[in-house]
mmCIF file of C-alpha atoms in Angstrom:
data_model
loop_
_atom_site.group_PDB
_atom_site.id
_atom_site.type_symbol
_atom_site.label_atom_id
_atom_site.label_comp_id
_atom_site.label_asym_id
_atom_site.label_seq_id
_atom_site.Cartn_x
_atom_site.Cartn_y
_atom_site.Cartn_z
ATOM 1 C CA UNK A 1345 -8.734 -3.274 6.674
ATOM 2 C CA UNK A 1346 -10.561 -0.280 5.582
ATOM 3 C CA UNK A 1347 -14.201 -0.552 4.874
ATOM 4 C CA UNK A 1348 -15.930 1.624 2.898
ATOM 5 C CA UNK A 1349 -16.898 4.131 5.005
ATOM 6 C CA UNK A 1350 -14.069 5.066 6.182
ATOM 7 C CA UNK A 1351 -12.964 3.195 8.796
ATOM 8 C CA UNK A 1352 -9.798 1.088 10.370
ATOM 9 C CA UNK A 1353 -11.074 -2.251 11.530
ATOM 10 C CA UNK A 1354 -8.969 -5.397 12.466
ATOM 11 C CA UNK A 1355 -9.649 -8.729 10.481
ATOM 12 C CA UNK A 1356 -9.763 -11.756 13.100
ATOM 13 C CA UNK A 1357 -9.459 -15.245 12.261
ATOM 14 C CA UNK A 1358 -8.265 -17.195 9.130
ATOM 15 C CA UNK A 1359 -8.612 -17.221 5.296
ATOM 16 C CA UNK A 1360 -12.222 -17.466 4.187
ATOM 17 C CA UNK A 1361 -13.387 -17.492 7.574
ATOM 18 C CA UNK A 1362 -12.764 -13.855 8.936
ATOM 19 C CA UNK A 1363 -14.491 -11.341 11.609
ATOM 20 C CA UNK A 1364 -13.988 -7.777 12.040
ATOM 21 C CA UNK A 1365 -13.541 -5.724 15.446
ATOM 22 C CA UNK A 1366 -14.566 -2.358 15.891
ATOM 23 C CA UNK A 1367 -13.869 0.836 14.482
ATOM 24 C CA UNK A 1368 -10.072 1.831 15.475
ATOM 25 C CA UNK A 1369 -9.857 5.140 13.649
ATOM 26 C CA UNK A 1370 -12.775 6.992 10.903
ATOM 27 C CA UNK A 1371 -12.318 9.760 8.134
ATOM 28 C CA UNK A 1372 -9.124 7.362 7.134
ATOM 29 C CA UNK A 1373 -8.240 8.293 3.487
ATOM 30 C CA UNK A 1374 -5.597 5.585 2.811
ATOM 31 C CA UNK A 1375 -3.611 3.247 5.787
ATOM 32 C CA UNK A 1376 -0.907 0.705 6.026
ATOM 33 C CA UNK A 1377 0.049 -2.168 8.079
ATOM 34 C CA UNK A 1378 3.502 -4.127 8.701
ATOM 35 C CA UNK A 1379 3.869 -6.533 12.068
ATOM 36 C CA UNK A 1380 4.681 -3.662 14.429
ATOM 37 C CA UNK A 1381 2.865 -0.820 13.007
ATOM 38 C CA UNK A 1382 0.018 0.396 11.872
ATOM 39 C CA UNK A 1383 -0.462 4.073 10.420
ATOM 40 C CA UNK A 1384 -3.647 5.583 8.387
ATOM 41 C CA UNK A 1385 -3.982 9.075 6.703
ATOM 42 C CA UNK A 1386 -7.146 11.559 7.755
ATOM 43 C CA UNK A 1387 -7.630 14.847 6.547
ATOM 44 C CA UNK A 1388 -5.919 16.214 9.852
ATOM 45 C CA UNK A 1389 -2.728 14.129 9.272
ATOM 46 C CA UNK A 1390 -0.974 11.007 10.196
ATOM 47 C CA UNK A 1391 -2.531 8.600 12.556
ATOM 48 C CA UNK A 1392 -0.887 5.436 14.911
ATOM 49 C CA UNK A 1393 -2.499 3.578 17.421
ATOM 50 C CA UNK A 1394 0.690 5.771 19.645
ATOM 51 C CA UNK A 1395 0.256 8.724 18.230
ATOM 52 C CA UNK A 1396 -1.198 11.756 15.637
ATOM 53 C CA UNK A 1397 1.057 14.360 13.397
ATOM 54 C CA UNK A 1398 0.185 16.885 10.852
ATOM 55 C CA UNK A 1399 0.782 15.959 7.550
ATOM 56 C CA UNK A 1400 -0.438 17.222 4.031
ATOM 57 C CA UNK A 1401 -3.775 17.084 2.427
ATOM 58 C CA UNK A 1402 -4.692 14.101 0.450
ATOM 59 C CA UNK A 1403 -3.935 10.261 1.073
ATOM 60 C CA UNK A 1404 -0.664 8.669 1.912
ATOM 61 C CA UNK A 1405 1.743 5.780 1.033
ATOM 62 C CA UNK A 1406 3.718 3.599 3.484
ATOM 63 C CA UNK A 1407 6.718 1.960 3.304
ATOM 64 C CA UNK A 1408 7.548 0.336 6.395
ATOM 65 C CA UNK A 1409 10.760 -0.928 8.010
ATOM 66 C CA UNK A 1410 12.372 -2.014 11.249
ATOM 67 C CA UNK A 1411 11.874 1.202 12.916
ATOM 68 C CA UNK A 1412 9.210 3.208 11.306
ATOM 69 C CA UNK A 1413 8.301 4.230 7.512
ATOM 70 C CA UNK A 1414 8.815 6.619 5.193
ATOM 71 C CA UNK A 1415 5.274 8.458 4.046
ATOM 72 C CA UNK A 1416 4.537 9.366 0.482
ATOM 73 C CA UNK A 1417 2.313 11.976 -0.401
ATOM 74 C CA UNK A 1418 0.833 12.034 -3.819
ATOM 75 C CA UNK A 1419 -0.931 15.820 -3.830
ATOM 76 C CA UNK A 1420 1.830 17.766 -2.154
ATOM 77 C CA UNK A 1421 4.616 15.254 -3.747
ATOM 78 C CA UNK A 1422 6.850 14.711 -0.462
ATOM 79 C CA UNK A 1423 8.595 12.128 1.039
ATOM 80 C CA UNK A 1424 8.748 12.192 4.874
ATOM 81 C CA UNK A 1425 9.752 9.641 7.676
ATOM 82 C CA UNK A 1426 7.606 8.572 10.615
ATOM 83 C CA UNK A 1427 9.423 7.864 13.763
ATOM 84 C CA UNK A 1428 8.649 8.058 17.448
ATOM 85 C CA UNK A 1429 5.115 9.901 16.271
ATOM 86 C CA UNK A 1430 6.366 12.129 14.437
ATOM 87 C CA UNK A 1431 7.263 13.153 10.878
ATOM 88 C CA UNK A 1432 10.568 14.098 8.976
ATOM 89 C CA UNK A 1433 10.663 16.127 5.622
ATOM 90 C CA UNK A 1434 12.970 14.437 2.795
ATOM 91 C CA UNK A 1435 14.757 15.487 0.060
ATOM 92 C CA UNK A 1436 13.531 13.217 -3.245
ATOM 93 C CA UNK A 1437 13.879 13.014 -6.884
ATOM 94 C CA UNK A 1438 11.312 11.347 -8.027
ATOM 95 C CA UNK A 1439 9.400 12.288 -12.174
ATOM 96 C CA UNK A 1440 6.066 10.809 -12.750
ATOM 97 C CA UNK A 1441 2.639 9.607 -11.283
ATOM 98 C CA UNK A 1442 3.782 7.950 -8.377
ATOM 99 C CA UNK A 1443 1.639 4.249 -7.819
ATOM 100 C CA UNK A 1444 3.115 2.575 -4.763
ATOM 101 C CA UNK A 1445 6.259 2.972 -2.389
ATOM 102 C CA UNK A 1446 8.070 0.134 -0.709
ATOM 103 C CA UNK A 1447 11.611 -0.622 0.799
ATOM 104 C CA UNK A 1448 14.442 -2.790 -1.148
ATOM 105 C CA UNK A 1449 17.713 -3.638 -0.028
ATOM 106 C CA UNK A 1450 19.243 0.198 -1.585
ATOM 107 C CA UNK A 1451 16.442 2.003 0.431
ATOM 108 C CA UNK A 1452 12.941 3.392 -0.606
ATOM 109 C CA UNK A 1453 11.376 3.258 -3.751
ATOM 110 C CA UNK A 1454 8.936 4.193 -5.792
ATOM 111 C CA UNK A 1455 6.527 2.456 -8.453
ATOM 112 C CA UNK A 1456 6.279 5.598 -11.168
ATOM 113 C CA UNK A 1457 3.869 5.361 -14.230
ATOM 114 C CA UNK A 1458 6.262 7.815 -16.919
ATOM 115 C CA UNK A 1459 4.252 7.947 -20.632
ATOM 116 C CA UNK A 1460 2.066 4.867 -20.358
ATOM 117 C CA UNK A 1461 5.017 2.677 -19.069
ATOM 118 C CA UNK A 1462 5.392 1.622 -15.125
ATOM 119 C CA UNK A 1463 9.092 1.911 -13.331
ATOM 120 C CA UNK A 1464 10.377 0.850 -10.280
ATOM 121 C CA UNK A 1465 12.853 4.020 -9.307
ATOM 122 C CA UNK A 1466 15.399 4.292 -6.301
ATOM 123 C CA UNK A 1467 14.638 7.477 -4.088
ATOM 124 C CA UNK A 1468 17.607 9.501 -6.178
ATOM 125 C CA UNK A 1469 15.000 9.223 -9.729
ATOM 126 C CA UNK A 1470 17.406 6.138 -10.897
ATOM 127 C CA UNK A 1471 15.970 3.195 -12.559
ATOM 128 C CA UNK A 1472 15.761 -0.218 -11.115
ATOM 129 C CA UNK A 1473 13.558 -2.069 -13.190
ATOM 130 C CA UNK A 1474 10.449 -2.166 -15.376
ATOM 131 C CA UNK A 1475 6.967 -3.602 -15.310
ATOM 132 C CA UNK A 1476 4.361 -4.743 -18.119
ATOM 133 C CA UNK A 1477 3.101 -1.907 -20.088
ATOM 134 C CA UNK A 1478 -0.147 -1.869 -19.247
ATOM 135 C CA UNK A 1479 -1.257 -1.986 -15.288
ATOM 136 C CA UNK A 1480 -3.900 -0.892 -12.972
ATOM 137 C CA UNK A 1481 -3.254 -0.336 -9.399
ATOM 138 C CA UNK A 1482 0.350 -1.282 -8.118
ATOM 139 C CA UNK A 1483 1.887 -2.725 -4.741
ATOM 140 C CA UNK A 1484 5.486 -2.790 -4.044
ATOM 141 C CA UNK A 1485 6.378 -5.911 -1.820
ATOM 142 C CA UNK A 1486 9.984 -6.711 -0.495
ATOM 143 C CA UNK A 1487 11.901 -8.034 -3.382
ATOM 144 C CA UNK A 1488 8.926 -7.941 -5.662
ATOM 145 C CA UNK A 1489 5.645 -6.261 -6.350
ATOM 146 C CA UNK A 1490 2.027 -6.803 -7.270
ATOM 147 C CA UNK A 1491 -0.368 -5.593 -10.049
ATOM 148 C CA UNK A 1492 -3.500 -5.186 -11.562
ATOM 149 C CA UNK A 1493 -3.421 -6.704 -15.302
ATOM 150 C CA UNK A 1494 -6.191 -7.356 -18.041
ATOM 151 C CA UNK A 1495 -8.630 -8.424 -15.450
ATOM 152 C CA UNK A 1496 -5.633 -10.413 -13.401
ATOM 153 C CA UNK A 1497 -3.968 -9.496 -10.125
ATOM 154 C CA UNK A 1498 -0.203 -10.796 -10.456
ATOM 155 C CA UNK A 1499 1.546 -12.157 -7.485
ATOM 156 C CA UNK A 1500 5.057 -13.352 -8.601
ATOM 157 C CA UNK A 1501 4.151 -16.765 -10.961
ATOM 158 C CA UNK A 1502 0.419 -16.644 -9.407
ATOM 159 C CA UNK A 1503 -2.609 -14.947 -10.630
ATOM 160 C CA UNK A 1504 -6.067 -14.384 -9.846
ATOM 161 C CA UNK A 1505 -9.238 -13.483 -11.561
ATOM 162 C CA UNK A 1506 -10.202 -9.984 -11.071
ATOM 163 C CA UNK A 1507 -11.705 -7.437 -12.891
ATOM 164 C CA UNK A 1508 -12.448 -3.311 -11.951
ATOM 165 C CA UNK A 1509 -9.469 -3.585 -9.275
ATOM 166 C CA UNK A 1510 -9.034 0.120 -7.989
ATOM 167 C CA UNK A 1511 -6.324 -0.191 -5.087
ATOM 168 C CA UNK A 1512 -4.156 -1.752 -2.749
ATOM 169 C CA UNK A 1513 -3.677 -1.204 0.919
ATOM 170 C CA UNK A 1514 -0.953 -3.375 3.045
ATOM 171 C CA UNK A 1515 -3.049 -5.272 6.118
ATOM 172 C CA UNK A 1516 -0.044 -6.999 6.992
ATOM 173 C CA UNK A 1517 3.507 -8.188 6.024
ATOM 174 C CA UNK A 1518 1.943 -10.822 3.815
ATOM 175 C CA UNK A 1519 -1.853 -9.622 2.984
ATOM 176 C CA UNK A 1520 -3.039 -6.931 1.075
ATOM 177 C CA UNK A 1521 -6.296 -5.152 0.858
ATOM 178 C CA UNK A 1522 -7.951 -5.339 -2.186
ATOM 179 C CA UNK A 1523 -10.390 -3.298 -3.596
ATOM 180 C CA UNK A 1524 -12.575 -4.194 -6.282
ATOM 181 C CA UNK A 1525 -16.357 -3.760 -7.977
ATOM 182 C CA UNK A 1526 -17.269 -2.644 -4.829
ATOM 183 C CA UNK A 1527 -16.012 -5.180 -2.663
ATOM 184 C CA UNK A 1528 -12.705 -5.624 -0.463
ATOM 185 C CA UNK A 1529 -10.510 -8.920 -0.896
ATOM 186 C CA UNK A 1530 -7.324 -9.673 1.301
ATOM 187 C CA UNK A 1531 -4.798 -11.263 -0.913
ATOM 188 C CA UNK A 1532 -1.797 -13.167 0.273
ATOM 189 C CA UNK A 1533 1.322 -13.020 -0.794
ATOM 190 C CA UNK A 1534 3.827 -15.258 0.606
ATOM 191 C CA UNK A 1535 5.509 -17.056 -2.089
ATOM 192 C CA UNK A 1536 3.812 -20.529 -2.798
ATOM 193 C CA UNK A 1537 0.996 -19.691 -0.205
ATOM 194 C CA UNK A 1538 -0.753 -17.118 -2.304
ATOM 195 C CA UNK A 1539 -4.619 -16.576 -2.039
ATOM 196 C CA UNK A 1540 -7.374 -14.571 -2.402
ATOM 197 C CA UNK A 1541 -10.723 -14.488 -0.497
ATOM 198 C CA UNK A 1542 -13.321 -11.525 0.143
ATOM 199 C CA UNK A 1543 -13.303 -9.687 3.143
ATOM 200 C CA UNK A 1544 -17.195 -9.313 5.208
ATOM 201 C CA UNK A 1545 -18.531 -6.370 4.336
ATOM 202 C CA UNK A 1546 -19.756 -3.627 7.159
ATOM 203 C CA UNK A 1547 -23.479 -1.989 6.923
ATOM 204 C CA UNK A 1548 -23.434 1.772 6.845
#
């Protein structure tokens, strides 16, 4: 996870009943997580627990598959692949605020919020499908994604209570960080398991 000051920590132990280790990595702007590989964004660039590269200012989103992950960055608006600790420029067409990144079966896409609506958009700016009008904070997920709605989080057919949510971060294959009012939540996600509990909080 990634408390609030800054920090990479790893959650131990199970739902509702969770400890976290040490600091891993500080100054971390935004991070991801699948089951092989963890990468977080600092103001001097990409970090692994293998590795460092230079990246552009601002956070980063992750999209991770077999072999590495393609890197989104919001304020310079490039795509890039991370493999082998190091980084790869990519060509991208891509209109609109972009929310989330995650892989599908045609490749990498993109969650893009065009004139108050939200899209799901293949790396070459083509459509794939649309989401409800009105959203907070989105996650793409393989095969799906998750929101923030009217004071909901939607997870496929589930839903859960939650007001002021202001981001997602991927902890794992099936949880996701969730910040909210202040607090951070991991939320999972495997289909018919979902569930939401808060994470422990860390004293400055």
């Amino acid at each position: 996870m990634l408390d609030a000051q800054g920090s990479v920590r790893t959650v131990y132990g199970i739902a509702a009943s969770v400890s976290l280790g040490g600091s891993e990595a500080g100054g971390v702007l935004s991070y991801g997580c699948s089951k092989t590989l963890c990468l977080w964004k600092t103001a001097a660039g990409i970090g692994s627990p293998t590795g460092t590269a230079a990246a552009p200012d601002g956070p980063a989103m992750f999209a991770f598959d077999g072999t590495g992950a393609f890197v989104w960055f919001p304020q310079s608006r490039t795509l890039a692949r991370w493999q082998n600790d190091s980084l790869t420029n990519l060509d991208v067409d891509v209109e609109g605020e972009v929310l989330s990144i995650g892989m599908a079966a045609v490749g990498v896409q993109f969650a893009v919020r065009r004139r108050g609506a939200v899209w799901i958009v293949n790396r070459d700016g083509s459509i794939a499908r649309g989401l409800a009008r009105t959203v907070g904070p989105v996650m793409l997920t393989p095969g799906s994604e998750v929101y923030a709605e009217r004071g909901e989080i939607v997870v496929g057919a589930a839903r859960f209570p939650m007001d002021a949510v202001t981001a997602f971060f991927r902890m794992a294959d099936n949880y996701l960080q969730v910040r909210a009012g202040g607090a951070n939540y991991a939320l999972r996600i495997e289909p018919g398991r979902e569930a939401l509990f808060q994470l422990p909080g860390v004293l400055p």
